[in-house]
Short mmCIF file of C-alpha atoms and ligand atoms in Angstrom, two decimals:
data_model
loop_
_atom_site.label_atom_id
_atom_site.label_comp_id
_atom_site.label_asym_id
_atom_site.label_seq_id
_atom_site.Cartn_x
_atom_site.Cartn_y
_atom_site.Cartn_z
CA UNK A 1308 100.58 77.79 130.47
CA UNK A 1309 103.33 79.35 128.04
CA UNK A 1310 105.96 78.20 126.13
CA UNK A 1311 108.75 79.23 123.09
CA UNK A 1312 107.09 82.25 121.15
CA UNK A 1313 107.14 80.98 117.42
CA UNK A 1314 107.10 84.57 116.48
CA UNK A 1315 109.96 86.85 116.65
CA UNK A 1316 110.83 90.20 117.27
CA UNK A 1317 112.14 91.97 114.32
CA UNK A 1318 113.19 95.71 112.96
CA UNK A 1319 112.29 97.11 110.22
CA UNK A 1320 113.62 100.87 109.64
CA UNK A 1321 111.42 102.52 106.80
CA UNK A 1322 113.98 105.00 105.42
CA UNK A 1323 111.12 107.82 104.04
CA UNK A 1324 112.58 109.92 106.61
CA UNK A 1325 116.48 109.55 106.00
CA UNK A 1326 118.35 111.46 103.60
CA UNK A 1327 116.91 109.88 99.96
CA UNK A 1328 119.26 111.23 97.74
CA UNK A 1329 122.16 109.14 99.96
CA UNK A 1330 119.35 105.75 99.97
CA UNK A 1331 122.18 103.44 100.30
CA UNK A 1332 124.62 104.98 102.50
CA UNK A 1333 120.83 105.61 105.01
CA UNK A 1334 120.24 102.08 104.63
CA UNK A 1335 123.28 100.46 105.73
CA UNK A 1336 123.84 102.89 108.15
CA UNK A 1337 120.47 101.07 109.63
CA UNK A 1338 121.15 97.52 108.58
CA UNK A 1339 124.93 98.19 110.33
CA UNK A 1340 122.98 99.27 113.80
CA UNK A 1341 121.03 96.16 114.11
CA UNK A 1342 118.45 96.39 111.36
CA UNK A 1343 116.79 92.62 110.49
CA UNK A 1344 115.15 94.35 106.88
CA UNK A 1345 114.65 97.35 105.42
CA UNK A 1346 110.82 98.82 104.95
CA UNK A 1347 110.64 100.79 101.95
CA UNK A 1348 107.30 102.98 101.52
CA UNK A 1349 106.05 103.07 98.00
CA UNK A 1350 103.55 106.25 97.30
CA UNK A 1351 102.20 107.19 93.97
CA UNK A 1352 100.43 110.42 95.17
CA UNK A 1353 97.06 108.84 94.37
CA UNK A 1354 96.68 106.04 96.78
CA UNK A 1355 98.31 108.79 99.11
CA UNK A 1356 98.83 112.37 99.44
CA UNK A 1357 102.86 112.22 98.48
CA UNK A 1358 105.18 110.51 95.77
CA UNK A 1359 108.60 108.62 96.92
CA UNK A 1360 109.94 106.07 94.55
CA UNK A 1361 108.91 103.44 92.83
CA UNK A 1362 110.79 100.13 92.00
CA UNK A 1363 113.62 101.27 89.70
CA UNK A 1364 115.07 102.82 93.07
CA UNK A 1365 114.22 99.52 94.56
CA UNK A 1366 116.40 97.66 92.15
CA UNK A 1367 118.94 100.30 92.58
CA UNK A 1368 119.59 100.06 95.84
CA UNK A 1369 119.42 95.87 95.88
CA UNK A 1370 123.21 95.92 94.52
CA UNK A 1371 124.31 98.59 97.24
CA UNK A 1372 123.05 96.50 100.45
CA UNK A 1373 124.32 93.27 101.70
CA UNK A 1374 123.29 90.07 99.98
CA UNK A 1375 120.41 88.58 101.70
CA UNK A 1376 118.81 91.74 103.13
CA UNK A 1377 115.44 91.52 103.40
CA UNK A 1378 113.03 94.39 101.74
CA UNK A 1379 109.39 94.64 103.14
CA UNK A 1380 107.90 97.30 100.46
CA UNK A 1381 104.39 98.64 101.32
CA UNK A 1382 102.92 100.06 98.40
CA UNK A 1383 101.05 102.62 98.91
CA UNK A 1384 99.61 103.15 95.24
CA UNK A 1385 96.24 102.36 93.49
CA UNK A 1386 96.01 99.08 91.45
CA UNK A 1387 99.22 97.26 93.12
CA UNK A 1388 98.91 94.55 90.64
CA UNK A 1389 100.54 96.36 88.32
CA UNK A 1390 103.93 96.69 90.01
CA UNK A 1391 104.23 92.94 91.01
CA UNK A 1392 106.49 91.94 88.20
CA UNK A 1393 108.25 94.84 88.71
CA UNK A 1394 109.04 94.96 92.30
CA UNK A 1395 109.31 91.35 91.93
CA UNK A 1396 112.62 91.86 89.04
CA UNK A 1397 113.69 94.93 92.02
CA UNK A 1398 114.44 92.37 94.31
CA UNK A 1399 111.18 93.15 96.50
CA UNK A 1400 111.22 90.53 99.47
CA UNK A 1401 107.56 91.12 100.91
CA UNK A 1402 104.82 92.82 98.32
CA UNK A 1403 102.50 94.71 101.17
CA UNK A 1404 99.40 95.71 99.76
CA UNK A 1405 96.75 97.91 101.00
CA UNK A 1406 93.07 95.94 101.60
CA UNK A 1407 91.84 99.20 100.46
CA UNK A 1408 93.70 99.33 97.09
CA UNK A 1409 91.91 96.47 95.29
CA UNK A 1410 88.76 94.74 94.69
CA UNK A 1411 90.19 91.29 94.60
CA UNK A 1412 92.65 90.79 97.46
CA UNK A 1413 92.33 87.05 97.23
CA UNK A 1414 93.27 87.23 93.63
CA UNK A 1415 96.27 89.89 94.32
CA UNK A 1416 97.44 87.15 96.96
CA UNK A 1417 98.09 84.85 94.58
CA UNK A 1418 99.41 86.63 91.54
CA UNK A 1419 102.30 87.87 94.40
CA UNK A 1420 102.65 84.26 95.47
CA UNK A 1421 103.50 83.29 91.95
CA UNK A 1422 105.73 86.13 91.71
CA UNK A 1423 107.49 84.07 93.98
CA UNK A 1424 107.38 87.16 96.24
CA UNK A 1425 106.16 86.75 100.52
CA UNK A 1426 102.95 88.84 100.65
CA UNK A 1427 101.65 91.09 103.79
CA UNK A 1428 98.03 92.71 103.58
CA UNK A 1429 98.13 96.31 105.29
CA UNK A 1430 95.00 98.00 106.54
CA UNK A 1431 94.48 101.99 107.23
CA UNK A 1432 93.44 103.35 110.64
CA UNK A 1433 89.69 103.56 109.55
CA UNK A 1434 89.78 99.95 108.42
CA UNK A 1435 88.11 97.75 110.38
CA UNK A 1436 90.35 94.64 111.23
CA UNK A 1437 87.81 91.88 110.79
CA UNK A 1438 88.40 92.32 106.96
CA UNK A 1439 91.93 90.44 107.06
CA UNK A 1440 90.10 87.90 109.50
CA UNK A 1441 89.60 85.66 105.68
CA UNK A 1442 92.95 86.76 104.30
CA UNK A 1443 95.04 85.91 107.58
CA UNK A 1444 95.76 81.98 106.25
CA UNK A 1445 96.88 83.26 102.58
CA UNK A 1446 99.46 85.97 103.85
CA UNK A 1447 102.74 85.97 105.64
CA UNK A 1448 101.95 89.12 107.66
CA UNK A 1449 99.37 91.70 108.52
CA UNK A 1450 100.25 95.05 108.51
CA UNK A 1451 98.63 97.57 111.23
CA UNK A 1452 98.90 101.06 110.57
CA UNK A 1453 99.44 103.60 113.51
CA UNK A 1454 99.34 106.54 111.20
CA UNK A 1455 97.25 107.87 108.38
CA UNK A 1456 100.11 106.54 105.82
CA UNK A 1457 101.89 109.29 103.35
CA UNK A 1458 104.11 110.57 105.53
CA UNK A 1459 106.94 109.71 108.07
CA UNK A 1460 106.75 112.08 111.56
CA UNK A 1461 103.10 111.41 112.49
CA UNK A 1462 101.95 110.71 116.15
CA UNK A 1463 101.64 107.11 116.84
CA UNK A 1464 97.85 106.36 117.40
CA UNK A 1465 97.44 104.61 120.18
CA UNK A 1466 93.48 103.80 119.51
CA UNK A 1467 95.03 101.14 116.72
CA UNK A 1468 95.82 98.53 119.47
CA UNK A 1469 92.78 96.98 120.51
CA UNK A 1470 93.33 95.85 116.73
CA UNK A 1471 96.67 94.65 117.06
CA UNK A 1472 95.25 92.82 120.39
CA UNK A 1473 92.61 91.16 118.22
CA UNK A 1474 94.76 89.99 115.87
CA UNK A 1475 97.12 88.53 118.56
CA UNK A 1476 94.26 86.72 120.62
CA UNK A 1477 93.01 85.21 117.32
CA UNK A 1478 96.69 84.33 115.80
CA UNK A 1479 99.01 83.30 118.46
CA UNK A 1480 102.01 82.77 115.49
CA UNK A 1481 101.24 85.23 112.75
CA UNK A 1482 103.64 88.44 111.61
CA UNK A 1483 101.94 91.41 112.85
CA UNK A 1484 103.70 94.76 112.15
CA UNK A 1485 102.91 98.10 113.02
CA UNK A 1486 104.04 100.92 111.06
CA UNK A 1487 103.88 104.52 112.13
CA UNK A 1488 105.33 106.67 115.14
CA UNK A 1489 107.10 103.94 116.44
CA UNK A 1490 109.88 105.09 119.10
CA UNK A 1491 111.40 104.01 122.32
CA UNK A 1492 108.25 106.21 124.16
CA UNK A 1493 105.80 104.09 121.93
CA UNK A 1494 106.91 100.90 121.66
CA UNK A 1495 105.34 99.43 125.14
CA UNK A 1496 102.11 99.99 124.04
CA UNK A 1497 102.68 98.32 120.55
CA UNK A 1498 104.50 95.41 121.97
CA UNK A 1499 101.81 94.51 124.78
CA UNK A 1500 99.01 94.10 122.27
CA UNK A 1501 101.42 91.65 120.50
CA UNK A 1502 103.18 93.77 117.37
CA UNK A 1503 106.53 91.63 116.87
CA UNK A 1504 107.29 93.47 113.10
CA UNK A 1505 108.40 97.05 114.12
CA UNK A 1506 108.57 99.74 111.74
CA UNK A 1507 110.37 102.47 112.87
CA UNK A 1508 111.24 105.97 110.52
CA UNK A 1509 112.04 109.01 112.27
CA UNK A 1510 112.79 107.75 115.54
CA UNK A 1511 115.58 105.30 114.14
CA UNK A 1512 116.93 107.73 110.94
CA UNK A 1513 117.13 111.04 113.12
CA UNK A 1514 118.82 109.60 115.93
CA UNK A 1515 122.40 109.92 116.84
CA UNK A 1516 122.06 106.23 118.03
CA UNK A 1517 120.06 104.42 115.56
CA UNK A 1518 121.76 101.45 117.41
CA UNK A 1519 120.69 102.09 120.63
CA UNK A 1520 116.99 102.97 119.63
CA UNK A 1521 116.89 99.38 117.61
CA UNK A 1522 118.28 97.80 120.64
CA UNK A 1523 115.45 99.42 123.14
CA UNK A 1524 112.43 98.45 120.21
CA UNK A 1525 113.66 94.79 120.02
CA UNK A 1526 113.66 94.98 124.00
CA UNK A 1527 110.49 95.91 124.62
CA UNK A 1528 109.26 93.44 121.79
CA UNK A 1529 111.05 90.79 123.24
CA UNK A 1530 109.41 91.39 127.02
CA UNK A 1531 106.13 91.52 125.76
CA UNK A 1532 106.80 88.45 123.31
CA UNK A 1533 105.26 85.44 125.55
CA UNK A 1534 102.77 83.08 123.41
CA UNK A 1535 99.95 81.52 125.45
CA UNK A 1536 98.75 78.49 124.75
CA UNK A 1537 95.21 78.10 124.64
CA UNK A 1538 94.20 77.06 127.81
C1 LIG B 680 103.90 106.25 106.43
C2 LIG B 680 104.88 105.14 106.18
C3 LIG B 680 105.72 104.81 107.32
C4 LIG B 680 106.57 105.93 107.83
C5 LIG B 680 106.99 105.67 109.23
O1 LIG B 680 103.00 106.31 105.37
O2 LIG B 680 104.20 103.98 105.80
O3 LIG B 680 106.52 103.67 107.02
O4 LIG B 680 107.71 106.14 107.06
O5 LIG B 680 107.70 106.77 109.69
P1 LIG B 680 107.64 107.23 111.19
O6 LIG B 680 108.25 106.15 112.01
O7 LIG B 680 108.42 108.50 111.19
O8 LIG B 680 106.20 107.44 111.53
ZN1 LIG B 681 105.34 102.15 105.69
#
């Protein structure tokens, strides 16, 4: 027995690979082909092997986009507590932190929370995903990554989904994204374990058609998108 999804498909182009020194012409050009939110990737080259930008450039480019546009920032830096004020004044939407970047996620949880901020909890390939299983009813979204994260152009990994499927056959309504070689030759696998938050860099940034390769992610999504009720 099925009936309505109460998750929904939604894009989320991380602009890492666009042209950064032109941040806000790359992001509208995105949000303008279909985009539902921006992902911006936060490195401090210690968490990961590579810097981007931090949120001053966050807070930037909040005047240059429409009002309302929704910024998912996955930090990628050691001791994330430290930015939430920050990101939080930058006009951060979601504060995604790494499980493996603090001690204390419970605690990090709620600091975000009173930051007034929504709050996503991100876990590397060689993270096991039973370690969100206590974290799932504090959070707004789990983050899967399909890459080693630090850098945009890697191969999807398709031995991430029995993870994503776990996560799905446990919780039938929560956010799960996956971040990391998404692309129209991808996306059916990360759809059919249940991903409905896609993240999407090169594929979407380095096309010709960044509306046409939005339109064929949210497709695929949205055929794989059926919530079962338990039986
Ligand atoms: C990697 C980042 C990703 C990356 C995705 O560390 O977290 O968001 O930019 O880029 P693609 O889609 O090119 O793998
Ligand atoms: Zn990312």
């Amino acid at each position: 027995m099925s009936s309505t999804p109460c998750i929904k498909c939604q894009i989320g182009p991380s602009v890492l690979n666009s042209d950064l020194a032109n941040l806000a012409s790359e992001s509208n050009r995105v949000l303008d082909s279909g985009a539902d939110y921006l992902h911006l990737d936060v490195m401090d080259g210690h968490f990961v092997p590579n810097i981007t930008f931090g949120a001053p450039v966050v807070k930037c480019l909040r005047s240059k986009v429409p009002v309302g546009t929704y910024f998912d920032v996955h930090m990628m830096v050691s001791e994330p507590e430290k930015w939430i004020r920050d990101m939080e004044d930058a006009g951060c939407n979601r504060f995604v932190f790494h499980y493996e970047s603090t001690d204390r996620p419970a605690d990090l949880i709620r600091l975000v929370r009173e930051a007034g901020m929504d709050v996503g909890v991100v876990v590397k390939p060689k993270t096991p995903v039973s370690v969100v299983y206590p974290l799932v009813d504090h959070v707004d979204m789990v983050l899967i990554m399909t890459v080693e994260p630090g850098f945009g152009g890697q191969k999807f990994m398709t031995d991430m989904m029995p993870k994503v499927a776990d996560l799905r056959a446990r919780y039938p309504n929560l956010d799960i994204e996956v971040d990391g070689g998404l692309s129209p030759a991808t996306i059916d696998a990360a759809a059919q374990a249940g991903a409905n938050l896609i993240v999407a860099g090169t594929a979407v940034m380095k096309s010709d058609n960044p509306k046409d390769v939005i339109q064929q992610l949210r497709d695929s999504v949205n055929k794989w998108l059926v919530y079962k009720t338990p039986a």
